[in-house]
PDB file of C-alpha atoms in Angstrom:
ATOM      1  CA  UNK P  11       9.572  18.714  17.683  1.00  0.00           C
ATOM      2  CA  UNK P  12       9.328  16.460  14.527  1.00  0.00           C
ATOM      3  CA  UNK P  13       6.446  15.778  11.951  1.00  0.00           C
ATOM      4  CA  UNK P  14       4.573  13.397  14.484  1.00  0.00           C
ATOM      5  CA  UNK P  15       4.417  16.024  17.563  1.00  0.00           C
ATOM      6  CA  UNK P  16       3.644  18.374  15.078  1.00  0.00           C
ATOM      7  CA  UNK P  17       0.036  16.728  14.074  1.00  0.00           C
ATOM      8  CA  UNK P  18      -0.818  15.927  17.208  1.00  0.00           C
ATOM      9  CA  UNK P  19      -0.351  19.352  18.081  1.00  0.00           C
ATOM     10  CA  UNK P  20      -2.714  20.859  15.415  1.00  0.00           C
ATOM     11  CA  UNK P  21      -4.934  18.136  15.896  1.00  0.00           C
ATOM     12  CA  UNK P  22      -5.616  19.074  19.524  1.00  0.00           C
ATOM     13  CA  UNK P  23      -5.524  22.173  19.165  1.00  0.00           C
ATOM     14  CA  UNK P  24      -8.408  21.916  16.280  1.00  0.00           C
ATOM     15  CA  UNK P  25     -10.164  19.601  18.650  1.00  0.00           C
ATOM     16  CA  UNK P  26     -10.844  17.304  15.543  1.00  0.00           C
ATOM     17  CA  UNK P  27     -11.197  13.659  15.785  1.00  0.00           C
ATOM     18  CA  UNK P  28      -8.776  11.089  14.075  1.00  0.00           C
ATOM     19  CA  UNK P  29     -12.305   9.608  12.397  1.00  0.00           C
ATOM     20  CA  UNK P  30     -13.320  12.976  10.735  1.00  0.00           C
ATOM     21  CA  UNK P  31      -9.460  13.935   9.735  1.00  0.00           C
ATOM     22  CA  UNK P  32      -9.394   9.621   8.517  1.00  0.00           C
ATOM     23  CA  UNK P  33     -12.607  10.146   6.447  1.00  0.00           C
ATOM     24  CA  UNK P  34     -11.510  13.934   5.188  1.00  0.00           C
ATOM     25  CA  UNK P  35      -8.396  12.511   3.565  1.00  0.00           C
ATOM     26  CA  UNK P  36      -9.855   9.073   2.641  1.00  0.00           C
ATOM     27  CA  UNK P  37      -7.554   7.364   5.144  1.00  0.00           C
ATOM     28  CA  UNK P  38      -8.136   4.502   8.140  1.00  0.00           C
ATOM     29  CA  UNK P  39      -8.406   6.352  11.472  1.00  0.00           C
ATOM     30  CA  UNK P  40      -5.458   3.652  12.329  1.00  0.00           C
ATOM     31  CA  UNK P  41      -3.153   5.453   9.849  1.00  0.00           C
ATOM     32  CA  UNK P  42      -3.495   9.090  11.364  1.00  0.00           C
ATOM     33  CA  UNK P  43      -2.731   6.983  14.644  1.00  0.00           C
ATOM     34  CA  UNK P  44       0.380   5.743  12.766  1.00  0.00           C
ATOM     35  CA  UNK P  45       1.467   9.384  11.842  1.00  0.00           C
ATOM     36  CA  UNK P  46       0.996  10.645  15.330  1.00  0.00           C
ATOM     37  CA  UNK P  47       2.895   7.467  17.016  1.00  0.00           C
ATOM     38  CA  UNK P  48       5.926   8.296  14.234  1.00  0.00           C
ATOM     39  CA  UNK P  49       5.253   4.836  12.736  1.00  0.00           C
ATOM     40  CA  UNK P  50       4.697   6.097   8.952  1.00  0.00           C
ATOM     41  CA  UNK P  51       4.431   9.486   7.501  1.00  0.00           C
ATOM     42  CA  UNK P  52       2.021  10.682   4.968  1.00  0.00           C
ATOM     43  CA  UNK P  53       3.144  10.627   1.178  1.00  0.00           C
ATOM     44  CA  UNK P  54       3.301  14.079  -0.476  1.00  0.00           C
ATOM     45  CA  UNK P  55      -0.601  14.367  -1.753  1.00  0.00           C
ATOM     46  CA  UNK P  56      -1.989  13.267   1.708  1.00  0.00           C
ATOM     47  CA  UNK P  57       0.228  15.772   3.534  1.00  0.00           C
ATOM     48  CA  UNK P  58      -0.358  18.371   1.206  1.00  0.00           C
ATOM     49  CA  UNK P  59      -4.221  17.468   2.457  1.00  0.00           C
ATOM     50  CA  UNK P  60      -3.805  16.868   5.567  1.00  0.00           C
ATOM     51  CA  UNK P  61      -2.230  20.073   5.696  1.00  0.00           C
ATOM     52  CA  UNK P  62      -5.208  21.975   3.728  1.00  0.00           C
ATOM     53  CA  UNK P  63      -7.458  20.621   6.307  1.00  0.00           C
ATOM     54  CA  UNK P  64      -6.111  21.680   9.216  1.00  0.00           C
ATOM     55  CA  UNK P  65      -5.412  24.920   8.058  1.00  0.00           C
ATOM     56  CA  UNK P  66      -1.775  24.761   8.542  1.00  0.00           C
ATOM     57  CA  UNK P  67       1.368  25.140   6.179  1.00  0.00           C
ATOM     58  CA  UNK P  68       2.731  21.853   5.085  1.00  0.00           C
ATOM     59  CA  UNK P  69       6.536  23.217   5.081  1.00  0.00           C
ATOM     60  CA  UNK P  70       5.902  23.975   9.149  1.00  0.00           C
ATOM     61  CA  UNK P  71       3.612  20.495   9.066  1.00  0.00           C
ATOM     62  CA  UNK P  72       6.688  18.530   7.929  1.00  0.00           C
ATOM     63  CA  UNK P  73       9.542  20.371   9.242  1.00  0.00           C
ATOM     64  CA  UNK P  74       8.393  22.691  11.811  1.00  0.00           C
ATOM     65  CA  UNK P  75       9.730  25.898   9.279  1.00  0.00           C
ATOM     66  CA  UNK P  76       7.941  28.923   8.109  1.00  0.00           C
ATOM     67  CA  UNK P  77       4.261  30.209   9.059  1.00  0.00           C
ATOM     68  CA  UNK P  78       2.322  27.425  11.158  1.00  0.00           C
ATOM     69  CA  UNK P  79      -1.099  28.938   9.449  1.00  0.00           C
ATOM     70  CA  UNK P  80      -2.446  29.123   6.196  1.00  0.00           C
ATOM     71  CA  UNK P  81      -4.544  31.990   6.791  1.00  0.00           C
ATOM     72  CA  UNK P  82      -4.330  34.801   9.283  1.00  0.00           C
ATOM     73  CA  UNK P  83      -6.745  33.824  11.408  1.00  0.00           C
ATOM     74  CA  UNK P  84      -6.851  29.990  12.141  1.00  0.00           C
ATOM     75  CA  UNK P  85      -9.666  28.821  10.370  1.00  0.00           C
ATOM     76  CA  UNK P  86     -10.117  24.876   9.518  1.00  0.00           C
ATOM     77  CA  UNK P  87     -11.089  23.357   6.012  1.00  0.00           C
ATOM     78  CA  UNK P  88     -13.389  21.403   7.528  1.00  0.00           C
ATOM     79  CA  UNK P  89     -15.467  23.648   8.721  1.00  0.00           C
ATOM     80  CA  UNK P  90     -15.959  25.492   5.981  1.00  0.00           C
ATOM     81  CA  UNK P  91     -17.913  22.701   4.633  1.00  0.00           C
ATOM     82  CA  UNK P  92     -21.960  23.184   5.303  1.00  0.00           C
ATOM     83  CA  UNK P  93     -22.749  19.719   6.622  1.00  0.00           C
ATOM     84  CA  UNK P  94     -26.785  19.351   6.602  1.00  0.00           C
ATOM     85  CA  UNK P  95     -28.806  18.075   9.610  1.00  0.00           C
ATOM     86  CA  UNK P  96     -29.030  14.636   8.163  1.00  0.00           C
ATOM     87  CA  UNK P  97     -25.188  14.359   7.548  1.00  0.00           C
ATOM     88  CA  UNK P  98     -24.696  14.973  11.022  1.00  0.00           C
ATOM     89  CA  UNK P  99     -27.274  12.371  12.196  1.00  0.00           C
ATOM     90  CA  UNK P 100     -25.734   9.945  10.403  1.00  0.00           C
ATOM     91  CA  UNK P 101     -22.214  10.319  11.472  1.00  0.00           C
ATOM     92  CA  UNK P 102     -23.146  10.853  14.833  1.00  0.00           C
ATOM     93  CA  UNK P 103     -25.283   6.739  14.206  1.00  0.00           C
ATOM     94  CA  UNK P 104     -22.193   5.755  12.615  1.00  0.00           C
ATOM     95  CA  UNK P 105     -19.936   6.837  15.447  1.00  0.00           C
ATOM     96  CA  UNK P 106     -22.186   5.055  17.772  1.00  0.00           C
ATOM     97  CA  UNK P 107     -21.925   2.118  16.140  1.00  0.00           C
ATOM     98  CA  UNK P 108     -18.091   2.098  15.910  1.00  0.00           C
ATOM     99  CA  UNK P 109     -18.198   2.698  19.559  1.00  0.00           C
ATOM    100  CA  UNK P 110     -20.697  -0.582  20.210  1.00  0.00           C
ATOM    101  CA  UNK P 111     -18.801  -2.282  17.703  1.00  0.00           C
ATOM    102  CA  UNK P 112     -15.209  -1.886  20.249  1.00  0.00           C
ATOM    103  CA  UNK P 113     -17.353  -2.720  23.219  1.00  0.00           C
ATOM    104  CA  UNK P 114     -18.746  -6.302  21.879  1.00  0.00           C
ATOM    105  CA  UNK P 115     -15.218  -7.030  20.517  1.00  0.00           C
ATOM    106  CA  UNK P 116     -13.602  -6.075  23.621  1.00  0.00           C
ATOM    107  CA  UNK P 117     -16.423  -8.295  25.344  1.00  0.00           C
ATOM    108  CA  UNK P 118     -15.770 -11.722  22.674  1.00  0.00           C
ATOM    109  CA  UNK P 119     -11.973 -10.582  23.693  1.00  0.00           C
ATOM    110  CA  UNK P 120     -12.612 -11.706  26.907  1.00  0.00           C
ATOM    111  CA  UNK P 121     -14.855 -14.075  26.901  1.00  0.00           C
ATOM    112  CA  UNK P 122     -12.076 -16.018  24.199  1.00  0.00           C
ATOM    113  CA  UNK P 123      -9.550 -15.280  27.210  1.00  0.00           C
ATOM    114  CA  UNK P 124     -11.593 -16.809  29.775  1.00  0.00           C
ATOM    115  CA  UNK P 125     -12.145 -20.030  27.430  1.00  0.00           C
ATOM    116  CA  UNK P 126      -8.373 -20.008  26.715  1.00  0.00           C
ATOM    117  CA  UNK P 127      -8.147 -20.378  30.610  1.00  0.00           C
ATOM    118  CA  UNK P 128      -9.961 -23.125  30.931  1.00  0.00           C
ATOM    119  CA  UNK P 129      -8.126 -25.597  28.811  1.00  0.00           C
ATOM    120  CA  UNK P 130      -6.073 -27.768  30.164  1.00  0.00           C
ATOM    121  CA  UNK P 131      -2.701 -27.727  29.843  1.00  0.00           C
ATOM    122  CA  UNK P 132      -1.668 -31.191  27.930  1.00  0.00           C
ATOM    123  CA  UNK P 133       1.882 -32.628  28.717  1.00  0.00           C
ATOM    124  CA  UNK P 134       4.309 -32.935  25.956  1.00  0.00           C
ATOM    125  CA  UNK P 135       5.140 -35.774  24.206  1.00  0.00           C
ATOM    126  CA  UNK P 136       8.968 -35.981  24.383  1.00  0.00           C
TER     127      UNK P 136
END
């Protein structure tokens, strides 16, 4: 099992979204994607993070070796952080709106597709 596996396991396991690990680290959401596809790898600091947040060692984080846990009973970083009722309200918005935003550009997607359909093919001029 190699680095990528690895954080995917954890990450399932902690049930923890790719947005909240993203905006924990001070990363894109599209770069955790990259780390769990094995397209890119975190540099040192953001491993040694990423690793503090999900409450696992970052020797068995990068090479599956030694204790998977920090602590003896699993606990996450994360949640060890009081997040007030507002906080909450306005990532839950926020997440809302990301999800709008994908639907609309999914929707322009295809309505550029169906537009790209309807033009004419035009015969080269050989």
């Amino acid at each position: 099992m190699g680095f990528s596996e690895r954080l995917e396991e954890i990450i399932e396991e902690r049930g923890i979204s790719k947005y909240k690990i993203a905006k924990a680290i001070d990363i894109s959401a599209s770069t955790i994607g990259n780390y769990i596809k094995g397209k890119t790898r975190p540099d040192p600091t953001k491993l040694s993070v990423l690793s503090k947040l999900l409450g696992v060692s970052k020797s068995w984080l990068q090479t599956g070796e030694g204790p998977k846990y920090l602590l003896e009973e699993p606990e996450i970083a994360y949640q060890q952080t009081p997040v007030g009722l507002n906080e909450k309200l306005v990532i839950e918005r926020l997440l809302n709106l990301l999800d709008k935003q994908h639907e609309c550009i999914r929707e322009k997607d295809m309505q550029i597709t169906q537009l790209i359909r309807k033009i004419p093919d035009v015969p080269s001029q050989n």
